[in-house]
XYZ file of C-alpha atoms in Angstrom:
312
model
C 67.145 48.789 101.433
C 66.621 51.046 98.353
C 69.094 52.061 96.589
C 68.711 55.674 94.454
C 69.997 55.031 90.968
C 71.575 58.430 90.765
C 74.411 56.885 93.335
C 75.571 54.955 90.440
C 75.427 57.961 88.062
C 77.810 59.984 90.516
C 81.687 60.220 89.743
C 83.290 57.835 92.079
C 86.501 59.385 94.702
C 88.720 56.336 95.680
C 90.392 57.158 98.560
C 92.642 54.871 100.948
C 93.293 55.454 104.609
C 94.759 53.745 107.693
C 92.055 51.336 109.424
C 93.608 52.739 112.662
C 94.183 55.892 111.699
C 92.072 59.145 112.314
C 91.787 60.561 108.631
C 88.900 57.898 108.263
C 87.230 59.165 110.603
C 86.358 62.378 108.638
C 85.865 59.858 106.042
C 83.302 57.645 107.403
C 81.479 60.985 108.678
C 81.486 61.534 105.060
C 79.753 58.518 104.159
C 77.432 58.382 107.089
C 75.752 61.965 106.737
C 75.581 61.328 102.718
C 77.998 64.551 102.566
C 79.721 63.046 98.852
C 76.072 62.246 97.292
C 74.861 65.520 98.738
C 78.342 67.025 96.905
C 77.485 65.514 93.646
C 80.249 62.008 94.248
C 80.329 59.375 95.600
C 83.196 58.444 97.968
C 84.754 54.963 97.863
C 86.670 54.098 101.283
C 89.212 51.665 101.205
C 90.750 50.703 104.620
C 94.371 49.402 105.040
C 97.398 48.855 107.690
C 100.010 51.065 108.602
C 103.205 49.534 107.377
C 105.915 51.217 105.003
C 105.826 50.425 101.478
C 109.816 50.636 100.368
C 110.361 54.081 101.579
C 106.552 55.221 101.416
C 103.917 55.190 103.428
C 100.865 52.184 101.904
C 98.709 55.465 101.285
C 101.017 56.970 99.984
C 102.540 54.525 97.366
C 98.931 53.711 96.378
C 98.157 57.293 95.344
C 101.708 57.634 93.745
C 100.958 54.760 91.775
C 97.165 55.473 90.879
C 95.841 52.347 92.924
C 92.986 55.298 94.929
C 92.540 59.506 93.883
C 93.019 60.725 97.279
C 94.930 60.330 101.266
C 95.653 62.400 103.739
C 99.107 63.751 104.284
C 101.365 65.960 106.067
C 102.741 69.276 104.490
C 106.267 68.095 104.432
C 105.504 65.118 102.922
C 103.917 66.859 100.250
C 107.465 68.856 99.829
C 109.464 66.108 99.155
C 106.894 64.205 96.305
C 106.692 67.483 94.846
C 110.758 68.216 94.444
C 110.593 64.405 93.276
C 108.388 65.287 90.610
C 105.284 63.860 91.748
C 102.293 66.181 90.573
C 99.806 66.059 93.912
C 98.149 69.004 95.074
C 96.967 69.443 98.547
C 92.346 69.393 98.066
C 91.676 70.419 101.945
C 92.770 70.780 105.038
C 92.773 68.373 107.217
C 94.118 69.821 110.870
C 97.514 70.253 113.082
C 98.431 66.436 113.249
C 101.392 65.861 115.375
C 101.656 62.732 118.036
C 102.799 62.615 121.478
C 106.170 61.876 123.292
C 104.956 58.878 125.438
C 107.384 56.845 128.129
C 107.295 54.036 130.596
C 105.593 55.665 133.828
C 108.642 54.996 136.135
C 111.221 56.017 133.441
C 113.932 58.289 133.652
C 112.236 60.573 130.750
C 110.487 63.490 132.454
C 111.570 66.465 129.512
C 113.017 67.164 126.535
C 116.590 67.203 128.167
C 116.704 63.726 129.715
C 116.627 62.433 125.793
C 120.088 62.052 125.520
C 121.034 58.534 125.705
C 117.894 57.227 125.559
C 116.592 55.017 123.168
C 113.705 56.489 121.201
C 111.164 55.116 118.952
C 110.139 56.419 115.805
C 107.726 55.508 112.553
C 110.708 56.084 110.171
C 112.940 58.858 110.547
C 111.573 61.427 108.646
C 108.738 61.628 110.394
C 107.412 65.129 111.290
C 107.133 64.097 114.795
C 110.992 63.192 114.905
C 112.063 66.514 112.570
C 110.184 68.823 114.849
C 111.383 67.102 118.198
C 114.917 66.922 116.926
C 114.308 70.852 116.075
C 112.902 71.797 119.408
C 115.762 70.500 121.367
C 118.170 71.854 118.979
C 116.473 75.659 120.102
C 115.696 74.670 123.881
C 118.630 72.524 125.002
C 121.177 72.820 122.425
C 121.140 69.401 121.533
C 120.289 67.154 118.256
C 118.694 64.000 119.932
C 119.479 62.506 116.189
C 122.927 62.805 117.757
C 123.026 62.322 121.496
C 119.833 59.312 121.385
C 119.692 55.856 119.947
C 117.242 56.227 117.126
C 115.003 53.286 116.531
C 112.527 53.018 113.178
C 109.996 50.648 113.365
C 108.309 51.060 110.387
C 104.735 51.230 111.363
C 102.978 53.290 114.571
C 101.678 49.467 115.172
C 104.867 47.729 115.617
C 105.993 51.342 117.433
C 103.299 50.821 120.045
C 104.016 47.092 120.525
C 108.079 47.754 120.814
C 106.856 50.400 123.484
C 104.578 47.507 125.450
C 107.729 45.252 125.199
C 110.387 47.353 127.034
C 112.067 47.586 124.173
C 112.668 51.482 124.054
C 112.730 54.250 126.679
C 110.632 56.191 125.008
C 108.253 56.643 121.402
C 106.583 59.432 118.869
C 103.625 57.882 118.733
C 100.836 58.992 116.805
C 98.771 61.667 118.136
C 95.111 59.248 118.623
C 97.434 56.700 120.060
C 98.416 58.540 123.666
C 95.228 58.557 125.286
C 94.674 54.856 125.490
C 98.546 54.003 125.982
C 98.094 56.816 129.223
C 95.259 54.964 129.959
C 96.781 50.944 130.345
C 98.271 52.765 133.330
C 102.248 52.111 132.502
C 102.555 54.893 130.295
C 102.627 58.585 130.700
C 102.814 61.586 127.952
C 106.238 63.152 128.187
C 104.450 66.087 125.850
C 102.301 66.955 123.097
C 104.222 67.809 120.023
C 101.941 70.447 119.236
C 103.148 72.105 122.406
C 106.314 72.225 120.894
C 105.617 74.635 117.841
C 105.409 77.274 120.473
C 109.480 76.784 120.200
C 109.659 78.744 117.237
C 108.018 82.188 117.486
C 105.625 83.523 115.296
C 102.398 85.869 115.487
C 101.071 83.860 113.141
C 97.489 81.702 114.058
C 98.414 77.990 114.111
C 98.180 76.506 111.028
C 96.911 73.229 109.405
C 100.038 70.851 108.478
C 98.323 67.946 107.280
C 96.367 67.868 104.542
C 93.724 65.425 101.850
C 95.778 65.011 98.817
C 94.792 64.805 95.226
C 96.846 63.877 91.834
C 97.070 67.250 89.770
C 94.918 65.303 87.176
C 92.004 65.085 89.447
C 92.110 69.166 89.547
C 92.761 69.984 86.247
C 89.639 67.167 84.652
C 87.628 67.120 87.410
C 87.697 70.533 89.632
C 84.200 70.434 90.634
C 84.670 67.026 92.066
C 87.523 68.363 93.966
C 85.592 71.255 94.957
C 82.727 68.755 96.126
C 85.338 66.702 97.963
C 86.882 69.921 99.830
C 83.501 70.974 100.800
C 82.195 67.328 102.384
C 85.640 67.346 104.065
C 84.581 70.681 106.066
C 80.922 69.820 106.396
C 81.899 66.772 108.142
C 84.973 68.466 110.546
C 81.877 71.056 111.533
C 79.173 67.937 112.330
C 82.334 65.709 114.316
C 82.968 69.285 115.966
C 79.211 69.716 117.252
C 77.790 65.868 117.682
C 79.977 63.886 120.239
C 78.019 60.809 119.169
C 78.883 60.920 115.555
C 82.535 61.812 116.502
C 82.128 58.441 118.889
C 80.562 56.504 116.394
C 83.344 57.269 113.509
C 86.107 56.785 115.989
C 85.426 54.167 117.295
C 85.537 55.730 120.739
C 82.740 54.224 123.621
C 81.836 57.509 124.867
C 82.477 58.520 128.545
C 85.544 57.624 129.118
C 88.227 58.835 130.462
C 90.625 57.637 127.595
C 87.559 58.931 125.032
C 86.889 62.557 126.310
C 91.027 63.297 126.495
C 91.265 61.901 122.981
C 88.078 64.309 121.682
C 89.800 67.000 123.535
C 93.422 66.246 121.237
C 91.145 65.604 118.240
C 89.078 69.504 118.896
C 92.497 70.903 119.167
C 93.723 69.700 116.058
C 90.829 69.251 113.213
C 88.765 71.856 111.946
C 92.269 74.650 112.036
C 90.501 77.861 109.604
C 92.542 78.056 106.856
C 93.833 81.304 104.699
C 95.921 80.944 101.570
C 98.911 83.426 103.309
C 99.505 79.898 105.595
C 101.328 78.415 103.060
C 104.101 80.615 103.931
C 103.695 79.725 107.416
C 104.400 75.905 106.005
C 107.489 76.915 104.808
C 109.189 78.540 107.984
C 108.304 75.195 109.472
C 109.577 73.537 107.124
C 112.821 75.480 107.420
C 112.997 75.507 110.936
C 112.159 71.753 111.058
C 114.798 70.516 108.554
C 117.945 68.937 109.926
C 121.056 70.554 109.501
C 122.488 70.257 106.127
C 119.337 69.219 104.722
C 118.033 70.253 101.420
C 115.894 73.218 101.600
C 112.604 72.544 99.500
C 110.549 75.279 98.746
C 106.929 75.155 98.457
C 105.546 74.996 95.058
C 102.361 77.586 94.750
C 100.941 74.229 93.268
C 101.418 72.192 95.963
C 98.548 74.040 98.264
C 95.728 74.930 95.910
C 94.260 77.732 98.212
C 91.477 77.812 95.989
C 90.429 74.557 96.889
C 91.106 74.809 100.606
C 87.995 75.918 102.256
């Protein structure tokens, strides 16, 4: 095949991503429609697993420590680098992301109020999935399931899923993409979608993006019309997965027709491709406030930390 030498005149974006998670996919529709090359870069995908690295997630620690340029992250992670110092900035949005409670089919766990005493499974415990389950019971049932259920950390939505399979826990937070095939082995049910559960704290507010493709500050400030470029392939692709079901199959992975595949495009539509408007941010930090566990530091968010005029 050919190869047009003004690819290798382009300013290269590294970024690193979960090989099972969904971020790639926007990625890979990058790639595959040309959207960085046609944005003046060229993106650079680098694949990885899931697990923890110390207290960090591997994306995360990479872009801490300058290994890629760019991940995708949720807005309360992006709090706590921040109030440690860490100079990222938030490039685009990337969509509601929030997992599903998910149980053995014949288990006691119908609702929120059969958690106590049960033995839940988590990523790590500052998940966002945990923090906002933890806050809706706290509003709806008057109960802290960080108190009242056996919280188990497993360090990786892998290892999650497989201590699920094993009978190991009455119940897991798994992530979001996850549910749909779990649902469909047959032994597993969805006790509910977590984004169900922002309708616990009122607000006439639209619903709002909470995860986000993150950049180091350096990117922004030497290279803003690569960021700029990156924000815009970002939405380009979001609109394309949105309107062609078989490049949305293709990038995820997903054989289309299913009955696991159409209830996971239906999650994905309700999540990815959120409008965004810089007045969110301070939608971001009323969740954040409502989410954080009693007597936890209160973290406000920097106006750096969501560069609205970046977010398109």
């Amino acid at each position: 095949m050919l190869r047009d030498a003004r690819q290798d005149t382009l300013p290269v974006l590294r970024a690193a991503f979960e090989a099972t998670g969904s971020g790639a996919w926007l990625m890979r529709a990058i790639t595959a429609c040309g959207l960085d090359h046609a944005n003046g870069y060229r993106l650079e995908l680098q694949l990885g697993d899931d697990r923890m690295r110390g207290q960090r997630q591997a994306t995360e620690a990479r872009l801490i420590d300058g290994e890629v340029d760019v991940i995708d992250t949720d807005w309360l992670s992006l709090l706590r680098h921040r109030a440690a110092g860490q100079p990222l900035v938030a490039a685009a949005p990337y969509g509601a992301i929030f997992g599903g409670l998910v149980a053995p089919r014949h288990s006691g766990l119908r609702g929120l109020a059969d958690l106590p005493g049960k033995r839940i499974g988590v990523v790590h415990t500052e998940d966002k999935n945990w923090l906002l389950l933890r806050a809706a019971c706290r509003r709806r049932h008057g109960f802290d399931p960080a108190e009242v259920s056996d919280c188990v950390a497993a360090g990786s939505k892998t290892a999650l899923c497989d201590a699920l399979r094993g009978g190991k826990l009455d119940g897991a937070l798994t992530y979001w993409h996850q549910v749909p095939a779990l649902v469909a082995e047959g032994d597993f049910r969805e006790v509910c979608d977590l984004v169900d559960l922002l309708a616990a704290f009122p607000s006439r507010r639209p619903p709002v993006p909470t995860s986000f493709f993150v950049l180091h500050e350096a990117v922004l400030h030497s290279a803003p019309e690569l960021a700029q470029g990156f924000a815009r392939s970002v939405r380009d692709a979001a609109a394309r997965l949105r309107a062609d079901v078989g490049l949305w199959s293709r990038v995820s992975g997903t054989p289309a027709g299913s009955w696991s595949g159409a209830a996971l495009r239906r999650k994905w539509l309700a999540r990815v491709g959120l409008p965004w408007v810089p007045e969110m941010a301070e939608r971001l930090q009323e969740l954040a406030e409502l989410m954080a566990p009693p007597g936890a530091p209160q973290h406000e968010l920097p106006a750096g930390s969501l560069a609205a005029g970046l977010l398109l």
